[in-house]
C-alpha cells in the first residue's frame, strides 16, 4: 500500500522506519513503544525532480497496514538513503550527487526530527568525500555516520556532535581495482556499508570489486582499518549491493545486483571473518528477462530473509535454517508495482 501510494513522487529509495516516540532503549523498547501506540512514522528518501522535493513522511498503523497520505518532511537534493540516530532525534540522508560545495563529492545532511509532526529541520551538511553517496548507517553508539560512495568507490566516517550536527570526515578510504564486467565493474563502486551488532566491524559491499570489504571500526576515534582478511569474495560479475545480519549474529547475507543472487555467510564475530555457505538465485527458474536485485532484509524473528528483484518486480522469500544459516526458497511474490528498489520491515515484524 505504501509503495503504491508513493509511486507518483519519484523513485523512492529507502523506507526508514521510526516509531513516533524517541527510541532510546534499544530494539526491545522500540517494539514495546510501537505496540503501545500502534503507529509508526515512516520516512521515505527519493530522487528529486519535478515530482519529488526531498524526504517524505507518513504514518502507518502497524496492526492494519493502513497509511496516511505522504507529506514533505524536509527538502533535500537526491536524499536517496536515510538513517535514523539510535536516540530517535536525528535523521541523516545522503545527497546522491557528484558535485558538492564545488568538489567532486556527494553530501550528507543532518536533520532534527520533530517527534510530534515528523517534520525535519536541517542542521548542517558535510562532504561524503566521494561522488554519488548511496548508503549510510549510524553506528550503534550514535557517535558516527558511515557512508558509502558508489560513484567514487570509497567510504567515509563523519563524527556526530551532541547536537546532532556532523563534523568533517575523521576517516576516508578509497577503494581500488575492478572486476570482470567492463561496463559496470571498471572501477570500485561501494554500494553499502553496515556494522555488526558489537560495533566492531564494518562491511562494505562493493559492486565494482565483487567483494564485501571488512574493516575494524573504532567508534571513539571514528576510524576504519582493514581487517585480516580484508574481504570476502563473491562470484565474478555478481555485483554485491546490500548486506544484512541475522539477529543471532552468526550469519550474514549479501544480495548481488548483477548476478540476481543472494549469498549466505557464516560470521566469526571475534575475528570479523565471513565464510560463504551458499549462493541462490532470487529469480524463478527459467526467467530470462532483464532484472537486478536491490534490497535484502532479515525478518526480526530470524526465520526469513527477503530480497527484491527490479525487473521481475518481486520479493524473493527464503526460510533460514537456524542451525546452519542456509536458505531455502519459500516463494517469489509480486510487489504489485514497478522497480522495488528498497523496502523495510516494521520493528514488530508484523
CSV table of C-alpha atoms in Angstrom, one decimal:
chain,number,residue,atom,x,y,z
A,1,UNK,CA,0.0,0.0,0.0
A,2,UNK,CA,2.7,2.5,0.9
A,3,UNK,CA,4.6,1.6,-2.2
A,4,UNK,CA,1.6,2.3,-4.5
A,5,UNK,CA,0.7,5.5,-2.7
A,6,UNK,CA,4.3,6.8,-3.1
A,7,UNK,CA,5.0,5.9,-6.7
A,8,UNK,CA,4.0,9.3,-8.1
A,9,UNK,CA,6.6,11.0,-6.0
A,10,UNK,CA,9.6,9.7,-8.0
A,11,UNK,CA,11.9,6.8,-7.4
A,12,UNK,CA,11.7,6.0,-3.7
A,13,UNK,CA,15.0,4.6,-2.4
A,14,UNK,CA,14.5,3.8,1.2
A,15,UNK,CA,11.8,3.3,3.7
A,16,UNK,CA,13.4,4.3,7.1
A,17,UNK,CA,11.2,3.2,10.0
A,18,UNK,CA,10.8,5.4,13.0
A,19,UNK,CA,8.5,4.9,16.0
A,20,UNK,CA,6.6,8.1,16.7
A,21,UNK,CA,8.4,8.4,20.0
A,22,UNK,CA,12.0,8.8,20.9
A,23,UNK,CA,13.9,5.5,20.6
A,24,UNK,CA,16.5,5.3,23.3
A,25,UNK,CA,16.4,1.9,24.9
A,26,UNK,CA,17.3,-0.4,22.0
A,27,UNK,CA,15.2,-2.7,19.9
A,28,UNK,CA,13.1,-4.1,22.7
A,29,UNK,CA,11.9,-0.7,23.8
A,30,UNK,CA,11.2,0.2,20.2
A,31,UNK,CA,8.9,-2.7,19.7
A,32,UNK,CA,7.2,-2.0,23.0
A,33,UNK,CA,6.6,1.6,22.2
A,34,UNK,CA,5.3,0.6,18.7
A,35,UNK,CA,2.8,-1.8,20.2
A,36,UNK,CA,1.6,0.7,22.8
A,37,UNK,CA,1.0,3.5,20.2
A,38,UNK,CA,0.1,1.2,17.3
A,39,UNK,CA,1.7,3.5,14.7
A,40,UNK,CA,5.0,4.2,13.1
A,41,UNK,CA,6.3,7.3,11.4
A,42,UNK,CA,7.8,6.2,8.1
A,43,UNK,CA,10.4,8.3,6.2
A,44,UNK,CA,11.0,7.8,2.5
A,45,UNK,CA,14.1,9.0,0.7
A,46,UNK,CA,13.7,9.9,-3.0
A,47,UNK,CA,15.5,11.1,-6.1
A,48,UNK,CA,14.3,14.7,-6.5
A,49,UNK,CA,12.9,16.4,-9.6
A,50,UNK,CA,9.6,17.7,-10.9
A,51,UNK,CA,7.6,15.3,-8.7
A,52,UNK,CA,9.7,14.9,-5.6
A,53,UNK,CA,11.2,17.7,-3.4
A,54,UNK,CA,13.1,15.6,-0.8
A,55,UNK,CA,12.2,13.4,2.2
A,56,UNK,CA,8.6,12.4,2.8
A,57,UNK,CA,6.9,11.0,5.8
A,58,UNK,CA,3.6,9.2,6.5
A,59,UNK,CA,2.1,7.3,9.4
A,60,UNK,CA,1.4,3.6,9.3
A,61,UNK,CA,-0.9,1.6,11.5
A,62,UNK,CA,1.2,-1.5,12.1
A,63,UNK,CA,-1.8,-3.7,13.0
A,64,UNK,CA,-3.7,-3.0,9.8
A,65,UNK,CA,-1.0,-1.7,7.5
A,66,UNK,CA,-3.1,1.4,6.7
A,67,UNK,CA,-1.1,4.5,5.9
A,68,UNK,CA,-1.8,8.2,5.9
A,69,UNK,CA,-1.2,10.4,2.9
A,70,UNK,CA,2.5,11.1,2.5
A,71,UNK,CA,3.7,14.7,3.1
A,72,UNK,CA,7.0,16.5,2.6
A,73,UNK,CA,9.1,16.3,5.8
A,74,UNK,CA,12.2,18.2,4.6
A,75,UNK,CA,13.6,19.4,1.3
A,76,UNK,CA,16.9,18.0,0.1
A,77,UNK,CA,18.6,17.1,-3.2
A,78,UNK,CA,18.5,13.4,-4.1
A,79,UNK,CA,18.3,12.1,-0.5
A,80,UNK,CA,18.2,8.6,-1.8
A,81,UNK,CA,19.1,6.8,1.5
A,82,UNK,CA,18.3,7.6,5.1
A,83,UNK,CA,19.4,6.5,8.6
A,84,UNK,CA,18.0,7.4,12.0
A,85,UNK,CA,20.1,8.1,15.1
A,86,UNK,CA,19.6,5.5,17.9
A,87,UNK,CA,18.1,8.2,20.1
A,88,UNK,CA,15.4,8.9,17.5
A,89,UNK,CA,16.0,12.7,17.5
A,90,UNK,CA,18.1,12.9,14.3
A,91,UNK,CA,17.9,11.7,10.7
A,92,UNK,CA,20.8,11.6,8.3
A,93,UNK,CA,20.5,11.5,4.5
A,94,UNK,CA,22.9,11.1,1.6
A,95,UNK,CA,22.8,13.7,-1.2
A,96,UNK,CA,23.5,11.4,-4.1
A,97,UNK,CA,25.2,14.0,-6.3
A,98,UNK,CA,28.7,14.3,-7.8
A,99,UNK,CA,29.3,18.0,-7.2
A,100,UNK,CA,29.1,19.2,-3.6
A,101,UNK,CA,30.5,22.6,-2.5
A,102,UNK,CA,32.4,22.8,-5.7
A,103,UNK,CA,34.1,19.4,-5.4
A,104,UNK,CA,33.7,16.0,-7.0
A,105,UNK,CA,31.8,14.7,-4.0
A,106,UNK,CA,28.4,14.0,-2.6
A,107,UNK,CA,27.0,15.2,0.6
A,108,UNK,CA,25.5,14.0,3.9
A,109,UNK,CA,22.8,16.1,5.6
A,110,UNK,CA,21.8,16.0,9.3
A,111,UNK,CA,18.2,16.8,10.3
A,112,UNK,CA,16.4,17.2,13.6
A,113,UNK,CA,13.2,15.3,13.9
A,114,UNK,CA,10.0,16.9,15.4
A,115,UNK,CA,8.6,13.8,17.2
A,116,UNK,CA,5.1,15.2,17.2
A,117,UNK,CA,4.8,16.2,13.5
A,118,UNK,CA,7.6,14.3,11.8
A,119,UNK,CA,8.9,17.5,10.3
A,120,UNK,CA,12.7,17.6,9.6
A,121,UNK,CA,14.8,20.7,10.3
A,122,UNK,CA,18.2,20.8,8.5
A,123,UNK,CA,21.1,21.1,11.0
A,124,UNK,CA,24.1,21.0,8.7
A,125,UNK,CA,25.8,19.2,5.8
A,126,UNK,CA,29.2,17.7,5.1
A,127,UNK,CA,31.0,16.3,2.2
A,128,UNK,CA,30.9,12.5,1.8
A,129,UNK,CA,34.4,12.5,0.4
A,130,UNK,CA,33.4,10.8,-2.9
A,131,UNK,CA,30.8,11.1,-5.7
A,132,UNK,CA,27.4,9.5,-5.6
A,133,UNK,CA,26.9,8.5,-1.9
A,134,UNK,CA,24.2,5.9,-2.0
A,135,UNK,CA,24.1,4.3,1.5
A,136,UNK,CA,24.8,5.3,5.1
A,137,UNK,CA,24.4,4.0,8.7
A,138,UNK,CA,24.7,5.4,12.2
A,139,UNK,CA,26.9,3.4,14.5
A,140,UNK,CA,25.3,1.7,17.5
A,141,UNK,CA,26.8,4.2,19.9
A,142,UNK,CA,25.3,7.1,17.9
A,143,UNK,CA,28.8,8.7,17.5
A,144,UNK,CA,29.3,8.4,13.8
A,145,UNK,CA,27.7,8.3,10.4
A,146,UNK,CA,29.4,5.8,8.0
A,147,UNK,CA,28.8,6.5,4.3
A,148,UNK,CA,29.4,4.5,1.1
A,149,UNK,CA,30.1,6.4,-2.1
A,150,UNK,CA,29.0,4.5,-5.2
A,151,UNK,CA,30.4,6.8,-7.9
A,152,UNK,CA,33.6,7.5,-6.1
A,153,UNK,CA,34.2,3.9,-4.9
A,154,UNK,CA,35.0,5.0,-1.4
A,155,UNK,CA,33.8,5.1,2.2
A,156,UNK,CA,34.0,7.7,5.0
A,157,UNK,CA,33.2,8.2,8.7
A,158,UNK,CA,31.6,11.5,9.8
A,159,UNK,CA,31.6,12.1,13.6
A,160,UNK,CA,28.2,13.2,15.2
A,161,UNK,CA,28.3,16.1,17.7
A,162,UNK,CA,26.0,16.2,20.8
A,163,UNK,CA,23.5,18.5,18.9
A,164,UNK,CA,23.2,16.0,16.1
A,165,UNK,CA,25.3,18.0,13.6
A,166,UNK,CA,28.1,16.4,11.6
A,167,UNK,CA,31.8,17.1,11.6
A,168,UNK,CA,34.1,16.7,8.7
A,169,UNK,CA,35.2,13.2,7.9
A,170,UNK,CA,37.5,11.6,10.5
A,171,UNK,CA,38.3,8.8,8.1
A,172,UNK,CA,38.2,8.3,4.4
A,173,UNK,CA,39.2,5.2,2.4
A,174,UNK,CA,39.5,5.0,-1.4
A,175,UNK,CA,38.9,1.5,-2.9
A,176,UNK,CA,40.9,0.4,-5.9
A,177,UNK,CA,40.6,-2.3,-8.5
A,178,UNK,CA,38.0,-3.7,-10.9
A,179,UNK,CA,36.2,-6.9,-11.8
A,180,UNK,CA,35.0,-8.8,-14.9
A,181,UNK,CA,32.2,-6.6,-16.3
A,182,UNK,CA,33.8,-3.7,-18.3
A,183,UNK,CA,30.6,-1.6,-18.3
A,184,UNK,CA,29.8,-1.7,-14.6
A,185,UNK,CA,32.9,-3.0,-12.9
A,186,UNK,CA,35.5,-0.8,-14.5
A,187,UNK,CA,36.3,0.6,-11.0
A,188,UNK,CA,35.2,0.2,-7.4
A,189,UNK,CA,31.6,1.1,-6.6
A,190,UNK,CA,30.9,0.9,-2.8
A,191,UNK,CA,27.2,0.2,-2.6
A,192,UNK,CA,26.5,-0.1,1.1
A,193,UNK,CA,28.1,0.0,4.5
A,194,UNK,CA,26.9,-1.9,7.6
A,195,UNK,CA,28.1,-2.7,11.1
A,196,UNK,CA,27.9,-5.8,13.2
A,197,UNK,CA,26.0,-5.7,16.5
A,198,UNK,CA,29.1,-5.3,18.6
A,199,UNK,CA,30.0,-2.1,16.6
A,200,UNK,CA,33.5,-3.6,16.0
A,201,UNK,CA,33.5,-4.4,12.3
A,202,UNK,CA,32.2,-2.6,9.2
A,203,UNK,CA,31.2,-4.4,6.0
A,204,UNK,CA,31.2,-2.7,2.6
A,205,UNK,CA,29.5,-4.4,-0.4
A,206,UNK,CA,31.5,-3.1,-3.4
A,207,UNK,CA,29.7,-3.9,-6.7
A,208,UNK,CA,32.7,-3.0,-8.8
A,209,UNK,CA,35.1,-5.3,-7.0
A,210,UNK,CA,32.8,-8.3,-6.3
A,211,UNK,CA,33.9,-8.1,-2.7
A,212,UNK,CA,32.5,-7.4,0.7
A,213,UNK,CA,35.4,-5.4,2.2
A,214,UNK,CA,35.8,-5.8,6.0
A,215,UNK,CA,37.1,-3.1,8.3
A,216,UNK,CA,37.8,-2.9,12.0
A,217,UNK,CA,35.8,0.1,13.3
A,218,UNK,CA,36.8,2.3,16.3
A,219,UNK,CA,33.7,4.4,17.2
A,220,UNK,CA,35.6,6.6,19.7
A,221,UNK,CA,38.1,7.7,17.1
A,222,UNK,CA,35.8,7.4,14.1
A,223,UNK,CA,38.3,5.3,12.1
A,224,UNK,CA,38.3,2.2,9.8
A,225,UNK,CA,41.2,-0.1,9.3
A,226,UNK,CA,41.4,-3.1,7.0
A,227,UNK,CA,40.6,-6.4,8.7
A,228,UNK,CA,42.7,-9.6,8.3
A,229,UNK,CA,41.5,-11.0,5.9
A,230,UNK,CA,40.3,-7.7,4.4
A,231,UNK,CA,37.4,-9.0,2.4
A,232,UNK,CA,35.0,-11.8,1.4
A,233,UNK,CA,34.7,-12.5,-2.3
A,234,UNK,CA,31.6,-13.4,-4.3
A,235,UNK,CA,31.3,-14.9,-7.8
A,236,UNK,CA,32.9,-12.8,-10.6
A,237,UNK,CA,30.3,-10.5,-12.1
A,238,UNK,CA,27.8,-10.9,-9.2
A,239,UNK,CA,28.0,-7.3,-8.1
A,240,UNK,CA,27.3,-7.3,-4.4
A,241,UNK,CA,24.9,-4.5,-3.4
A,242,UNK,CA,23.3,-4.7,0.1
A,243,UNK,CA,24.1,-6.6,3.2
A,244,UNK,CA,22.2,-7.9,6.3
A,245,UNK,CA,23.0,-9.7,9.5
A,246,UNK,CA,21.0,-12.5,11.1
A,247,UNK,CA,19.7,-11.5,14.6
A,248,UNK,CA,21.8,-14.3,16.1
A,249,UNK,CA,25.0,-12.6,14.8
A,250,UNK,CA,26.2,-15.9,13.4
A,251,UNK,CA,25.2,-15.4,9.8
A,252,UNK,CA,25.2,-12.6,7.2
A,253,UNK,CA,23.7,-12.2,3.8
A,254,UNK,CA,24.6,-10.1,0.7
A,255,UNK,CA,22.4,-9.6,-2.3
A,256,UNK,CA,24.1,-9.5,-5.6
A,257,UNK,CA,22.7,-6.9,-8.0
A,258,UNK,CA,24.1,-8.1,-11.3
A,259,UNK,CA,24.0,-11.9,-10.6
A,260,UNK,CA,20.4,-11.8,-9.2
A,261,UNK,CA,21.6,-14.0,-6.3
A,262,UNK,CA,21.9,-13.9,-2.6
A,263,UNK,CA,24.9,-15.3,-0.8
A,264,UNK,CA,24.8,-16.6,2.8
A,265,UNK,CA,27.9,-16.4,5.0
A,266,UNK,CA,28.9,-17.7,8.4
A,267,UNK,CA,30.2,-14.9,10.6
A,268,UNK,CA,33.0,-15.1,13.1
A,269,UNK,CA,32.2,-12.3,15.4
A,270,UNK,CA,35.6,-12.4,17.2
A,271,UNK,CA,37.7,-12.1,14.0
A,272,UNK,CA,35.3,-10.4,11.7
A,273,UNK,CA,35.5,-13.1,9.1
A,274,UNK,CA,32.8,-14.1,6.6
A,275,UNK,CA,32.8,-17.6,5.2
A,276,UNK,CA,30.5,-18.4,2.3
A,277,UNK,CA,27.8,-21.0,2.9
A,278,UNK,CA,25.8,-21.0,-0.3
A,279,UNK,CA,24.5,-18.8,-3.1
A,280,UNK,CA,21.0,-19.0,-4.5
A,281,UNK,CA,19.1,-17.3,-7.3
A,282,UNK,CA,16.4,-14.7,-6.5
A,283,UNK,CA,14.5,-15.3,-9.7
A,284,UNK,CA,12.2,-18.1,-10.8
A,285,UNK,CA,13.7,-20.9,-12.8
A,286,UNK,CA,13.6,-20.2,-16.5
A,287,UNK,CA,13.2,-16.4,-16.1
A,288,UNK,CA,15.3,-14.7,-18.8
A,289,UNK,CA,14.2,-11.1,-19.0
A,290,UNK,CA,16.4,-8.3,-17.5
A,291,UNK,CA,16.3,-7.9,-13.8
A,292,UNK,CA,18.6,-6.6,-11.0
A,293,UNK,CA,18.3,-7.2,-7.3
A,294,UNK,CA,18.2,-4.3,-4.8
A,295,UNK,CA,17.4,-4.7,-1.0
A,296,UNK,CA,17.9,-7.6,1.4
A,297,UNK,CA,16.3,-7.8,4.8
A,298,UNK,CA,16.2,-10.5,7.6
A,299,UNK,CA,13.0,-10.8,9.5
A,300,UNK,CA,13.3,-9.7,13.2
A,301,UNK,CA,12.5,-13.3,14.2
A,302,UNK,CA,15.5,-14.5,12.2
A,303,UNK,CA,13.3,-17.1,10.4
A,304,UNK,CA,13.1,-15.5,7.0
A,305,UNK,CA,15.1,-13.5,4.5
A,306,UNK,CA,13.6,-11.2,1.8
A,307,UNK,CA,15.2,-9.8,-1.4
A,308,UNK,CA,13.8,-7.6,-4.1
A,309,UNK,CA,14.0,-8.0,-7.8
A,310,UNK,CA,13.8,-4.9,-10.1
A,311,UNK,CA,12.6,-6.1,-13.5
A,312,UNK,CA,10.8,-9.2,-12.3
A,313,UNK,CA,9.3,-6.8,-9.8
A,314,UNK,CA,9.0,-9.2,-6.9
A,315,UNK,CA,10.2,-10.1,-3.4
A,316,UNK,CA,12.0,-13.4,-3.1
A,317,UNK,CA,11.3,-15.1,0.3
A,318,UNK,CA,13.6,-17.7,1.9
A,319,UNK,CA,13.4,-19.6,5.1
A,320,UNK,CA,16.6,-19.6,7.2
A,321,UNK,CA,17.9,-22.8,8.9
A,322,UNK,CA,18.7,-21.5,12.4
A,323,UNK,CA,21.4,-24.2,12.9
A,324,UNK,CA,23.3,-23.6,9.7
A,325,UNK,CA,22.2,-20.2,8.3
A,326,UNK,CA,21.3,-21.9,5.0
A,327,UNK,CA,18.5,-20.6,2.9
A,328,UNK,CA,15.6,-22.4,1.3
A,329,UNK,CA,13.3,-20.6,-1.2
A,330,UNK,CA,9.7,-20.3,0.0
A,331,UNK,CA,8.1,-18.2,-2.7
A,332,UNK,CA,8.6,-15.2,-5.0
A,333,UNK,CA,5.8,-12.7,-4.7
A,334,UNK,CA,4.8,-9.8,-6.9
A,335,UNK,CA,5.2,-6.3,-5.4
A,336,UNK,CA,2.2,-5.1,-7.5
A,337,UNK,CA,4.4,-2.2,-8.6
A,338,UNK,CA,7.5,-1.5,-10.7
A,339,UNK,CA,11.1,-1.5,-9.6
A,340,UNK,CA,11.1,-2.4,-5.9
A,341,UNK,CA,14.3,-0.6,-5.2
A,342,UNK,CA,14.1,-0.8,-1.4
A,343,UNK,CA,11.7,-2.0,1.3
A,344,UNK,CA,11.6,-2.2,5.1
A,345,UNK,CA,10.1,-4.4,7.8
A,346,UNK,CA,8.4,-2.8,10.8
A,347,UNK,CA,10.1,-3.2,14.2
A,348,UNK,CA,7.5,-5.7,15.4
A,349,UNK,CA,7.9,-7.9,12.3
A,350,UNK,CA,4.2,-7.7,11.6
